[in-house]
């Protein structure tokens, strides 16, 4: 609204000014005496001044109004804020009061309850004491008698139990020991057997190789053929060996598993079982190690064979060359 008013005012002022100017121009251009013209101009000027003043006044008034309005608004807001605050404060105080009251009430109630309880307890205690005194005398005698009897009985029972337990334990231990021993022996036997078999196999292979080598040397074949044949034969042998090894390993593993199961399923104490299992595990580990070693040995053998082949080839070639040279 204010803005609109201002705009209107401005427009009016502009209009006025325009009018004044027009008047001035008209007055000045008319063909009259100088005195009259001047007078008219002065009057117009005065009029203009008046108008200006009026406008200014109006503007001032408007400004004042605006200011007043703003002030009023501010005041109103302030007042509202104050009231709100006051209300809040009041509410807070009220709440506090209420809380206090509640607390007090609670405390009072608690106190009352406590008092009542105490009284009751006291009464009860008194009664109980009286009763107890009476009862105790009666019971004491009975208890003594009972205790004596019980002690005697218990001692006997305990002794018996102890004896039984000891016997059981001893038996268990013996059994376990026996089992362990048996297992160990079995394992050892198996190991020995395996070793023997391996050795035999090795020996056989070696012998075969030697024979083959000799044969090759003796025969008058080309180098390439000899090499190829030997290689193939060796490879075959190696493969066979490997297969055998694998089979052995499988057998071992199976045996181990069986042993483990047997040990675990026997109705013995936990400690013993664990011990047996651990031992079996150890055995298994040992077996694995052995297998690994064997494998390594095999690899080494293969390498050696290869080397031998190379050497053979070289020698054969040299010999042939020599022969050729001699012939020439």
PDB file of C-alpha atoms in Angstrom, residues 124-137:
ATOM      1  CA  UNK A 124       7.539 -61.258  63.391  1.00  0.00           C
ATOM      2  CA  UNK A 125      11.023 -61.503  64.757  1.00  0.00           C
ATOM      3  CA  UNK A 126       9.801 -61.610  68.281  1.00  0.00           C
ATOM      4  CA  UNK A 127       7.413 -64.370  67.462  1.00  0.00           C
ATOM      5  CA  UNK A 128      10.001 -66.304  65.585  1.00  0.00           C
ATOM      6  CA  UNK A 129      12.521 -66.057  68.337  1.00  0.00           C
ATOM      7  CA  UNK A 130      10.102 -67.446  70.818  1.00  0.00           C
ATOM      8  CA  UNK A 131       9.237 -70.309  68.548  1.00  0.00           C
ATOM      9  CA  UNK A 132      12.813 -71.059  67.698  1.00  0.00           C
ATOM     10  CA  UNK A 133      13.903 -71.268  71.269  1.00  0.00           C
ATOM     11  CA  UNK A 134      11.277 -73.860  71.893  1.00  0.00           C
ATOM     12  CA  UNK A 135      12.057 -75.821  68.793  1.00  0.00           C
ATOM     13  CA  UNK A 136      15.817 -75.793  69.097  1.00  0.00           C
ATOM     14  CA  UNK A 137      15.909 -77.685  72.318  1.00  0.00           C
TER      15      UNK A 137
END
